[in-house]
Amino acid sequence: MRKIDMQIASLNRNYVDEPTKQVLQNLVNKKRKMEKYRQKRFSAQMFTFITSIIFLLYIYFSIIKYSLGNIGFIISSILNDSLHIVVVLVIAGGYATALYFKKKEDKTENEFHSLRCEVVRKSTDYWPQPELWERRHEVLQMMKKEFDINLFQESK
């Protein structure tokens, strides 16, 4: 059995049943996975951005500034040094990594959003008894407060 967060596990039978706890935990897990990919994407983007800026500054101050506008000299100076080629490949790798994590993040976000919308639409199934339905808003408020997951409405 999967690990259930303490806030969800502490909900007693007066609020939700066990299958509903599992659904809520799945929502939390999807949200965490999405946030993990978002952080990795951001890190890859920042690495690529900072590396690009440093490389461009290096190229400017070490080659372009002293080339006196000679384009042939600039291009040959950049291409003749294998370190420059390696740095360009590292920047391209950082960009590709950011794209990879962006696709993963988008996929996970779509899965999370569809599961969240399913919970909103099927809330009458998850809280079928009138006494559970009356306490439903407390569970939804806890999910919003503790995990920043809005189950009150379907919109993002």
Short mmCIF file of N, CA and C in Angstrom, two decimals:
data_model
loop_
_atom_site.label_atom_id
_atom_site.label_comp_id
_atom_site.label_asym_id
_atom_site.label_seq_id
_atom_site.Cartn_x
_atom_site.Cartn_y
_atom_site.Cartn_z
N MET A 1 0.84 -1.19 0.00
CA MET A 1 0.00 0.00 0.00
C MET A 1 0.88 1.24 0.00
N ARG A 2 0.47 2.25 -0.74
CA ARG A 2 1.24 3.47 -0.84
C ARG A 2 1.19 4.26 0.46
N LYS A 3 2.18 5.10 0.60
CA LYS A 3 2.22 5.98 1.76
C LYS A 3 1.20 7.10 1.57
N ILE A 4 0.40 7.31 2.58
CA ILE A 4 -0.61 8.37 2.54
C ILE A 4 -0.14 9.51 3.44
N ASP A 5 -0.27 10.73 2.95
CA ASP A 5 0.11 11.89 3.74
C ASP A 5 -0.69 11.94 5.03
N MET A 6 -0.07 12.49 6.07
CA MET A 6 -0.69 12.51 7.38
C MET A 6 -2.00 13.30 7.39
N GLN A 7 -2.06 14.41 6.63
CA GLN A 7 -3.28 15.21 6.62
C GLN A 7 -4.45 14.42 6.03
N ILE A 8 -4.17 13.62 5.01
CA ILE A 8 -5.22 12.83 4.38
C ILE A 8 -5.55 11.62 5.25
N ALA A 9 -4.54 10.98 5.80
CA ALA A 9 -4.77 9.81 6.64
C ALA A 9 -5.54 10.17 7.91
N SER A 10 -5.35 11.40 8.39
CA SER A 10 -6.01 11.79 9.63
C SER A 10 -7.51 12.08 9.45
N LEU A 11 -7.97 12.16 8.21
CA LEU A 11 -9.40 12.34 7.99
C LEU A 11 -10.13 11.08 8.43
N ASN A 12 -11.08 11.21 9.31
CA ASN A 12 -11.78 10.02 9.80
C ASN A 12 -12.98 9.70 8.92
N ARG A 13 -13.65 8.66 9.27
CA ARG A 13 -14.79 8.18 8.46
C ARG A 13 -15.94 9.18 8.41
N ASN A 14 -15.94 10.16 9.29
CA ASN A 14 -16.98 11.18 9.25
C ASN A 14 -16.79 12.14 8.07
N TYR A 15 -15.63 12.07 7.43
CA TYR A 15 -15.32 12.96 6.32
C TYR A 15 -15.22 12.22 4.99
N VAL A 16 -14.41 11.16 4.96
CA VAL A 16 -14.19 10.41 3.71
C VAL A 16 -14.00 8.94 4.01
N ASP A 17 -14.22 8.11 2.99
CA ASP A 17 -13.94 6.68 3.13
C ASP A 17 -12.55 6.40 2.55
N GLU A 18 -12.11 5.15 2.68
CA GLU A 18 -10.75 4.80 2.26
C GLU A 18 -10.50 4.99 0.76
N PRO A 19 -11.42 4.58 -0.13
CA PRO A 19 -11.15 4.82 -1.56
C PRO A 19 -11.01 6.31 -1.90
N THR A 20 -11.78 7.15 -1.23
CA THR A 20 -11.67 8.59 -1.48
C THR A 20 -10.33 9.11 -0.98
N LYS A 21 -9.84 8.58 0.12
CA LYS A 21 -8.51 8.97 0.61
C LYS A 21 -7.45 8.63 -0.43
N GLN A 22 -7.60 7.45 -1.06
CA GLN A 22 -6.64 7.05 -2.09
C GLN A 22 -6.68 8.00 -3.29
N VAL A 23 -7.87 8.40 -3.68
CA VAL A 23 -8.02 9.34 -4.80
C VAL A 23 -7.38 10.68 -4.45
N LEU A 24 -7.62 11.16 -3.24
CA LEU A 24 -7.02 12.42 -2.80
C LEU A 24 -5.50 12.31 -2.76
N GLN A 25 -5.01 11.16 -2.30
CA GLN A 25 -3.56 10.96 -2.26
C GLN A 25 -2.98 10.92 -3.68
N ASN A 26 -3.70 10.30 -4.61
CA ASN A 26 -3.24 10.29 -6.00
C ASN A 26 -3.15 11.71 -6.55
N LEU A 27 -4.11 12.55 -6.19
CA LEU A 27 -4.05 13.95 -6.60
C LEU A 27 -2.79 14.64 -6.06
N VAL A 28 -2.52 14.41 -4.79
CA VAL A 28 -1.34 15.02 -4.17
C VAL A 28 -0.07 14.51 -4.84
N ASN A 29 -0.01 13.21 -5.14
CA ASN A 29 1.17 12.64 -5.79
C ASN A 29 1.38 13.24 -7.18
N LYS A 30 0.31 13.39 -7.95
CA LYS A 30 0.40 13.99 -9.29
C LYS A 30 0.88 15.44 -9.19
N LYS A 31 0.37 16.16 -8.21
CA LYS A 31 0.78 17.56 -8.04
C LYS A 31 2.27 17.64 -7.70
N ARG A 32 2.73 16.77 -6.83
CA ARG A 32 4.16 16.77 -6.45
C ARG A 32 5.04 16.41 -7.64
N LYS A 33 4.59 15.45 -8.43
CA LYS A 33 5.35 15.05 -9.61
C LYS A 33 5.43 16.21 -10.60
N MET A 34 4.32 16.92 -10.78
CA MET A 34 4.29 18.08 -11.67
C MET A 34 5.25 19.16 -11.16
N GLU A 35 5.23 19.42 -9.88
CA GLU A 35 6.12 20.42 -9.30
C GLU A 35 7.59 20.01 -9.42
N LYS A 36 7.86 18.72 -9.30
CA LYS A 36 9.23 18.22 -9.46
C LYS A 36 9.74 18.49 -10.88
N TYR A 37 8.91 18.20 -11.87
CA TYR A 37 9.30 18.47 -13.26
C TYR A 37 9.42 19.96 -13.52
N ARG A 38 8.56 20.75 -12.91
CA ARG A 38 8.64 22.20 -13.08
C ARG A 38 9.96 22.73 -12.52
N GLN A 39 10.39 22.21 -11.38
CA GLN A 39 11.66 22.64 -10.78
C GLN A 39 12.84 22.21 -11.64
N LYS A 40 12.80 20.99 -12.15
CA LYS A 40 13.89 20.52 -13.01
C LYS A 40 13.97 21.32 -14.30
N ARG A 41 12.80 21.65 -14.88
CA ARG A 41 12.78 22.46 -16.09
C ARG A 41 13.37 23.83 -15.82
N PHE A 42 12.97 24.44 -14.72
CA PHE A 42 13.48 25.76 -14.37
C PHE A 42 14.99 25.73 -14.16
N SER A 43 15.48 24.69 -13.50
CA SER A 43 16.93 24.57 -13.29
C SER A 43 17.67 24.44 -14.61
N ALA A 44 17.14 23.64 -15.53
CA ALA A 44 17.78 23.48 -16.84
C ALA A 44 17.74 24.79 -17.62
N GLN A 45 16.63 25.52 -17.53
CA GLN A 45 16.54 26.80 -18.21
C GLN A 45 17.54 27.81 -17.65
N MET A 46 17.64 27.86 -16.34
CA MET A 46 18.58 28.80 -15.73
C MET A 46 20.02 28.44 -16.07
N PHE A 47 20.34 27.15 -16.05
CA PHE A 47 21.69 26.71 -16.43
C PHE A 47 21.99 27.15 -17.86
N THR A 48 21.04 26.92 -18.76
CA THR A 48 21.24 27.27 -20.16
C THR A 48 21.39 28.78 -20.33
N PHE A 49 20.54 29.53 -19.65
CA PHE A 49 20.59 30.99 -19.76
C PHE A 49 21.90 31.55 -19.24
N ILE A 50 22.29 31.13 -18.05
CA ILE A 50 23.52 31.66 -17.44
C ILE A 50 24.74 31.25 -18.25
N THR A 51 24.80 29.99 -18.68
CA THR A 51 25.92 29.52 -19.49
C THR A 51 25.99 30.30 -20.80
N SER A 52 24.85 30.56 -21.41
CA SER A 52 24.82 31.32 -22.67
C SER A 52 25.33 32.74 -22.47
N ILE A 53 24.88 33.39 -21.42
CA ILE A 53 25.31 34.77 -21.15
C ILE A 53 26.82 34.82 -20.90
N ILE A 54 27.31 33.90 -20.09
CA ILE A 54 28.75 33.88 -19.80
C ILE A 54 29.54 33.62 -21.08
N PHE A 55 29.08 32.69 -21.90
CA PHE A 55 29.78 32.37 -23.14
C PHE A 55 29.76 33.57 -24.10
N LEU A 56 28.61 34.22 -24.23
CA LEU A 56 28.54 35.38 -25.11
C LEU A 56 29.43 36.53 -24.62
N LEU A 57 29.46 36.74 -23.32
CA LEU A 57 30.36 37.77 -22.78
C LEU A 57 31.82 37.41 -23.04
N TYR A 58 32.16 36.15 -22.85
CA TYR A 58 33.52 35.68 -23.13
C TYR A 58 33.86 35.91 -24.60
N ILE A 59 32.97 35.54 -25.51
CA ILE A 59 33.20 35.72 -26.94
C ILE A 59 33.37 37.20 -27.27
N TYR A 60 32.52 38.01 -26.68
CA TYR A 60 32.60 39.45 -26.96
C TYR A 60 33.93 40.03 -26.48
N PHE A 61 34.28 39.78 -25.22
CA PHE A 61 35.48 40.42 -24.66
C PHE A 61 36.79 39.79 -25.13
N SER A 62 36.75 38.53 -25.54
CA SER A 62 38.02 37.90 -25.96
C SER A 62 38.20 37.87 -27.47
N ILE A 63 37.14 37.95 -28.25
CA ILE A 63 37.28 37.83 -29.71
C ILE A 63 36.73 39.06 -30.43
N ILE A 64 35.46 39.37 -30.23
CA ILE A 64 34.80 40.41 -31.02
C ILE A 64 35.41 41.79 -30.76
N LYS A 65 35.73 42.07 -29.53
CA LYS A 65 36.27 43.39 -29.17
C LYS A 65 37.59 43.67 -29.89
N TYR A 66 38.37 42.62 -30.14
CA TYR A 66 39.68 42.80 -30.75
C TYR A 66 39.71 42.47 -32.24
N SER A 67 38.58 42.15 -32.82
CA SER A 67 38.56 41.74 -34.23
C SER A 67 38.49 42.91 -35.20
N LEU A 68 38.18 44.09 -34.70
CA LEU A 68 38.06 45.29 -35.52
C LEU A 68 37.03 45.12 -36.63
N GLY A 69 35.96 44.37 -36.35
CA GLY A 69 34.86 44.24 -37.30
C GLY A 69 35.09 43.22 -38.39
N ASN A 70 36.15 42.46 -38.34
CA ASN A 70 36.45 41.47 -39.37
C ASN A 70 35.65 40.19 -39.05
N ILE A 71 34.57 39.96 -39.81
CA ILE A 71 33.68 38.82 -39.56
C ILE A 71 34.41 37.50 -39.77
N GLY A 72 35.25 37.43 -40.77
CA GLY A 72 36.00 36.20 -41.04
C GLY A 72 36.89 35.82 -39.86
N PHE A 73 37.53 36.81 -39.25
CA PHE A 73 38.37 36.56 -38.09
C PHE A 73 37.53 36.06 -36.90
N ILE A 74 36.36 36.68 -36.71
CA ILE A 74 35.49 36.28 -35.60
C ILE A 74 35.06 34.83 -35.75
N ILE A 75 34.57 34.47 -36.94
CA ILE A 75 34.08 33.11 -37.16
C ILE A 75 35.20 32.10 -37.05
N SER A 76 36.35 32.40 -37.66
CA SER A 76 37.47 31.44 -37.59
C SER A 76 37.99 31.30 -36.16
N SER A 77 37.99 32.38 -35.40
CA SER A 77 38.45 32.31 -34.00
C SER A 77 37.51 31.45 -33.16
N ILE A 78 36.22 31.57 -33.40
CA ILE A 78 35.25 30.78 -32.64
C ILE A 78 35.33 29.31 -33.02
N LEU A 79 35.41 29.03 -34.32
CA LEU A 79 35.39 27.64 -34.78
C LEU A 79 36.72 26.91 -34.61
N ASN A 80 37.82 27.64 -34.51
CA ASN A 80 39.13 26.99 -34.37
C ASN A 80 39.40 26.47 -32.97
N ASP A 81 38.70 26.97 -31.99
CA ASP A 81 38.92 26.52 -30.61
C ASP A 81 37.88 25.45 -30.26
N SER A 82 38.35 24.25 -29.96
CA SER A 82 37.43 23.15 -29.67
C SER A 82 36.64 23.38 -28.38
N LEU A 83 37.18 24.19 -27.47
CA LEU A 83 36.45 24.50 -26.24
C LEU A 83 35.15 25.25 -26.56
N HIS A 84 35.18 26.12 -27.55
CA HIS A 84 33.98 26.85 -27.95
C HIS A 84 32.91 25.89 -28.45
N ILE A 85 33.32 24.91 -29.23
CA ILE A 85 32.37 23.91 -29.75
C ILE A 85 31.75 23.12 -28.60
N VAL A 86 32.57 22.76 -27.63
CA VAL A 86 32.08 22.01 -26.47
C VAL A 86 31.07 22.84 -25.68
N VAL A 87 31.38 24.11 -25.48
CA VAL A 87 30.46 24.97 -24.74
C VAL A 87 29.14 25.12 -25.49
N VAL A 88 29.18 25.26 -26.79
CA VAL A 88 27.95 25.36 -27.59
C VAL A 88 27.14 24.06 -27.46
N LEU A 89 27.82 22.92 -27.47
CA LEU A 89 27.12 21.64 -27.29
C LEU A 89 26.52 21.52 -25.89
N VAL A 90 27.21 22.02 -24.89
CA VAL A 90 26.68 22.00 -23.52
C VAL A 90 25.43 22.89 -23.44
N ILE A 91 25.47 24.05 -24.07
CA ILE A 91 24.30 24.94 -24.08
C ILE A 91 23.14 24.27 -24.80
N ALA A 92 23.42 23.63 -25.93
CA ALA A 92 22.37 22.92 -26.67
C ALA A 92 21.81 21.77 -25.83
N GLY A 93 22.67 21.08 -25.10
CA GLY A 93 22.21 20.00 -24.22
C GLY A 93 21.33 20.53 -23.10
N GLY A 94 21.69 21.67 -22.54
CA GLY A 94 20.86 22.29 -21.50
C GLY A 94 19.50 22.70 -22.04
N TYR A 95 19.48 23.21 -23.25
CA TYR A 95 18.22 23.60 -23.87
C TYR A 95 17.35 22.37 -24.14
N ALA A 96 17.97 21.30 -24.65
CA ALA A 96 17.22 20.07 -24.93
C ALA A 96 16.67 19.47 -23.63
N THR A 97 17.45 19.55 -22.57
CA THR A 97 16.99 19.05 -21.27
C THR A 97 15.80 19.85 -20.78
N ALA A 98 15.85 21.16 -20.93
CA ALA A 98 14.72 22.01 -20.54
C ALA A 98 13.47 21.66 -21.35
N LEU A 99 13.63 21.42 -22.64
CA LEU A 99 12.48 21.02 -23.47
C LEU A 99 11.92 19.67 -23.02
N TYR A 100 12.81 18.73 -22.70
CA TYR A 100 12.38 17.41 -22.23
C TYR A 100 11.54 17.53 -20.96
N PHE A 101 12.04 18.29 -19.99
CA PHE A 101 11.30 18.44 -18.73
C PHE A 101 10.02 19.25 -18.92
N LYS A 102 10.00 20.16 -19.89
CA LYS A 102 8.77 20.91 -20.18
C LYS A 102 7.69 19.96 -20.71
N LYS A 103 8.07 19.04 -21.59
CA LYS A 103 7.10 18.07 -22.10
C LYS A 103 6.59 17.17 -20.98
N LYS A 104 7.50 16.72 -20.12
CA LYS A 104 7.09 15.89 -18.99
C LYS A 104 6.17 16.66 -18.04
N GLU A 105 6.51 17.91 -17.81
CA GLU A 105 5.69 18.76 -16.93
C GLU A 105 4.29 18.94 -17.53
N ASP A 106 4.21 19.22 -18.82
CA ASP A 106 2.91 19.40 -19.48
C ASP A 106 2.08 18.13 -19.41
N LYS A 107 2.70 16.99 -19.64
CA LYS A 107 1.98 15.72 -19.59
C LYS A 107 1.45 15.46 -18.18
N THR A 108 2.28 15.66 -17.19
CA THR A 108 1.87 15.45 -15.80
C THR A 108 0.80 16.46 -15.38
N GLU A 109 0.91 17.69 -15.86
CA GLU A 109 -0.09 18.70 -15.53
C GLU A 109 -1.44 18.32 -16.13
N ASN A 110 -1.45 17.80 -17.35
CA ASN A 110 -2.71 17.37 -17.96
C ASN A 110 -3.33 16.20 -17.19
N GLU A 111 -2.49 15.25 -16.77
CA GLU A 111 -2.99 14.13 -15.98
C GLU A 111 -3.56 14.62 -14.65
N PHE A 112 -2.84 15.53 -14.01
CA PHE A 112 -3.30 16.09 -12.74
C PHE A 112 -4.63 16.83 -12.92
N HIS A 113 -4.70 17.65 -13.95
CA HIS A 113 -5.92 18.44 -14.17
C HIS A 113 -7.11 17.53 -14.48
N SER A 114 -6.90 16.50 -15.28
CA SER A 114 -8.02 15.61 -15.60
C SER A 114 -8.48 14.84 -14.36
N LEU A 115 -7.54 14.41 -13.52
CA LEU A 115 -7.91 13.72 -12.28
C LEU A 115 -8.63 14.67 -11.33
N ARG A 116 -8.16 15.89 -11.25
CA ARG A 116 -8.80 16.89 -10.39
C ARG A 116 -10.22 17.17 -10.87
N CYS A 117 -10.40 17.33 -12.16
CA CYS A 117 -11.74 17.57 -12.71
C CYS A 117 -12.65 16.37 -12.48
N GLU A 118 -12.08 15.18 -12.56
CA GLU A 118 -12.88 13.98 -12.30
C GLU A 118 -13.38 13.96 -10.86
N VAL A 119 -12.53 14.35 -9.92
CA VAL A 119 -12.94 14.41 -8.52
C VAL A 119 -14.05 15.44 -8.34
N VAL A 120 -13.93 16.59 -9.00
CA VAL A 120 -14.96 17.62 -8.89
C VAL A 120 -16.28 17.11 -9.46
N ARG A 121 -16.22 16.48 -10.64
CA ARG A 121 -17.45 15.99 -11.28
C ARG A 121 -18.10 14.85 -10.50
N LYS A 122 -17.27 13.98 -9.93
CA LYS A 122 -17.80 12.80 -9.24
C LYS A 122 -17.87 12.99 -7.73
N SER A 123 -17.92 14.22 -7.28
CA SER A 123 -17.94 14.45 -5.84
C SER A 123 -19.17 13.84 -5.17
N THR A 124 -20.27 13.73 -5.91
CA THR A 124 -21.46 13.08 -5.33
C THR A 124 -21.22 11.59 -5.11
N ASP A 125 -20.33 10.98 -5.90
CA ASP A 125 -19.99 9.57 -5.70
C ASP A 125 -19.02 9.39 -4.52
N TYR A 126 -18.12 10.36 -4.35
CA TYR A 126 -17.13 10.25 -3.26
C TYR A 126 -17.73 10.60 -1.90
N TRP A 127 -18.76 11.41 -1.89
CA TRP A 127 -19.45 11.78 -0.66
C TRP A 127 -20.95 11.50 -0.83
N PRO A 128 -21.34 10.22 -0.85
CA PRO A 128 -22.74 9.89 -1.19
C PRO A 128 -23.74 10.15 -0.06
N GLN A 129 -23.35 9.94 1.19
CA GLN A 129 -24.30 10.13 2.29
C GLN A 129 -24.44 11.61 2.62
N PRO A 130 -25.63 12.00 3.03
CA PRO A 130 -25.86 13.43 3.35
C PRO A 130 -24.93 13.97 4.43
N GLU A 131 -24.63 13.15 5.44
CA GLU A 131 -23.75 13.66 6.50
C GLU A 131 -22.32 13.84 5.99
N LEU A 132 -21.88 12.97 5.06
CA LEU A 132 -20.56 13.15 4.45
C LEU A 132 -20.56 14.37 3.53
N TRP A 133 -21.65 14.54 2.78
CA TRP A 133 -21.75 15.67 1.85
C TRP A 133 -21.66 17.00 2.58
N GLU A 134 -22.24 17.07 3.78
CA GLU A 134 -22.20 18.31 4.55
C GLU A 134 -20.79 18.63 5.03
N ARG A 135 -19.96 17.62 5.24
CA ARG A 135 -18.58 17.85 5.70
C ARG A 135 -17.57 17.90 4.55
N ARG A 136 -18.06 17.74 3.34
CA ARG A 136 -17.20 17.72 2.16
C ARG A 136 -16.37 18.99 2.04
N HIS A 137 -16.98 20.15 2.31
CA HIS A 137 -16.27 21.41 2.15
C HIS A 137 -15.05 21.49 3.07
N GLU A 138 -15.10 20.84 4.23
CA GLU A 138 -13.94 20.84 5.13
C GLU A 138 -12.77 20.09 4.50
N VAL A 139 -13.07 18.98 3.84
CA VAL A 139 -12.02 18.22 3.15
C VAL A 139 -11.46 19.04 2.00
N LEU A 140 -12.34 19.69 1.25
CA LEU A 140 -11.90 20.49 0.11
C LEU A 140 -11.07 21.69 0.57
N GLN A 141 -11.45 22.29 1.69
CA GLN A 141 -10.65 23.39 2.23
C GLN A 141 -9.28 22.92 2.70
N MET A 142 -9.24 21.73 3.31
CA MET A 142 -7.96 21.18 3.74
C MET A 142 -7.06 20.91 2.54
N MET A 143 -7.62 20.38 1.46
CA MET A 143 -6.83 20.11 0.25
C MET A 143 -6.30 21.42 -0.35
N LYS A 144 -7.10 22.46 -0.31
CA LYS A 144 -6.67 23.76 -0.82
C LYS A 144 -5.58 24.36 0.07
N LYS A 145 -5.79 24.28 1.38
CA LYS A 145 -4.85 24.90 2.31
C LYS A 145 -3.53 24.14 2.39
N GLU A 146 -3.59 22.82 2.52
CA GLU A 146 -2.38 22.03 2.74
C GLU A 146 -1.61 21.72 1.46
N PHE A 147 -2.34 21.50 0.35
CA PHE A 147 -1.68 21.03 -0.86
C PHE A 147 -1.88 21.95 -2.06
N ASP A 148 -2.62 23.05 -1.88
CA ASP A 148 -2.91 24.00 -2.95
C ASP A 148 -3.58 23.31 -4.15
N ILE A 149 -4.56 22.46 -3.84
CA ILE A 149 -5.34 21.77 -4.86
C ILE A 149 -6.79 22.23 -4.71
N ASN A 150 -7.30 22.90 -5.73
CA ASN A 150 -8.65 23.42 -5.70
C ASN A 150 -9.62 22.36 -6.20
N LEU A 151 -10.48 21.85 -5.33
CA LEU A 151 -11.49 20.87 -5.71
C LEU A 151 -12.89 21.46 -5.66
N PHE A 152 -12.99 22.76 -5.53
CA PHE A 152 -14.30 23.41 -5.51
C PHE A 152 -14.88 23.56 -6.91
N GLN A 153 -14.03 23.78 -7.90
CA GLN A 153 -14.49 23.95 -9.27
C GLN A 153 -13.46 23.40 -10.24
N GLU A 154 -13.90 23.17 -11.49
CA GLU A 154 -13.04 22.51 -12.47
C GLU A 154 -12.01 23.42 -13.11
N SER A 155 -12.23 24.71 -13.15
CA SER A 155 -11.30 25.60 -13.85
C SER A 155 -9.93 25.57 -13.20
N LYS A 156 -8.90 25.79 -14.02
CA LYS A 156 -7.53 25.78 -13.52
C LYS A 156 -7.34 26.93 -12.58
#
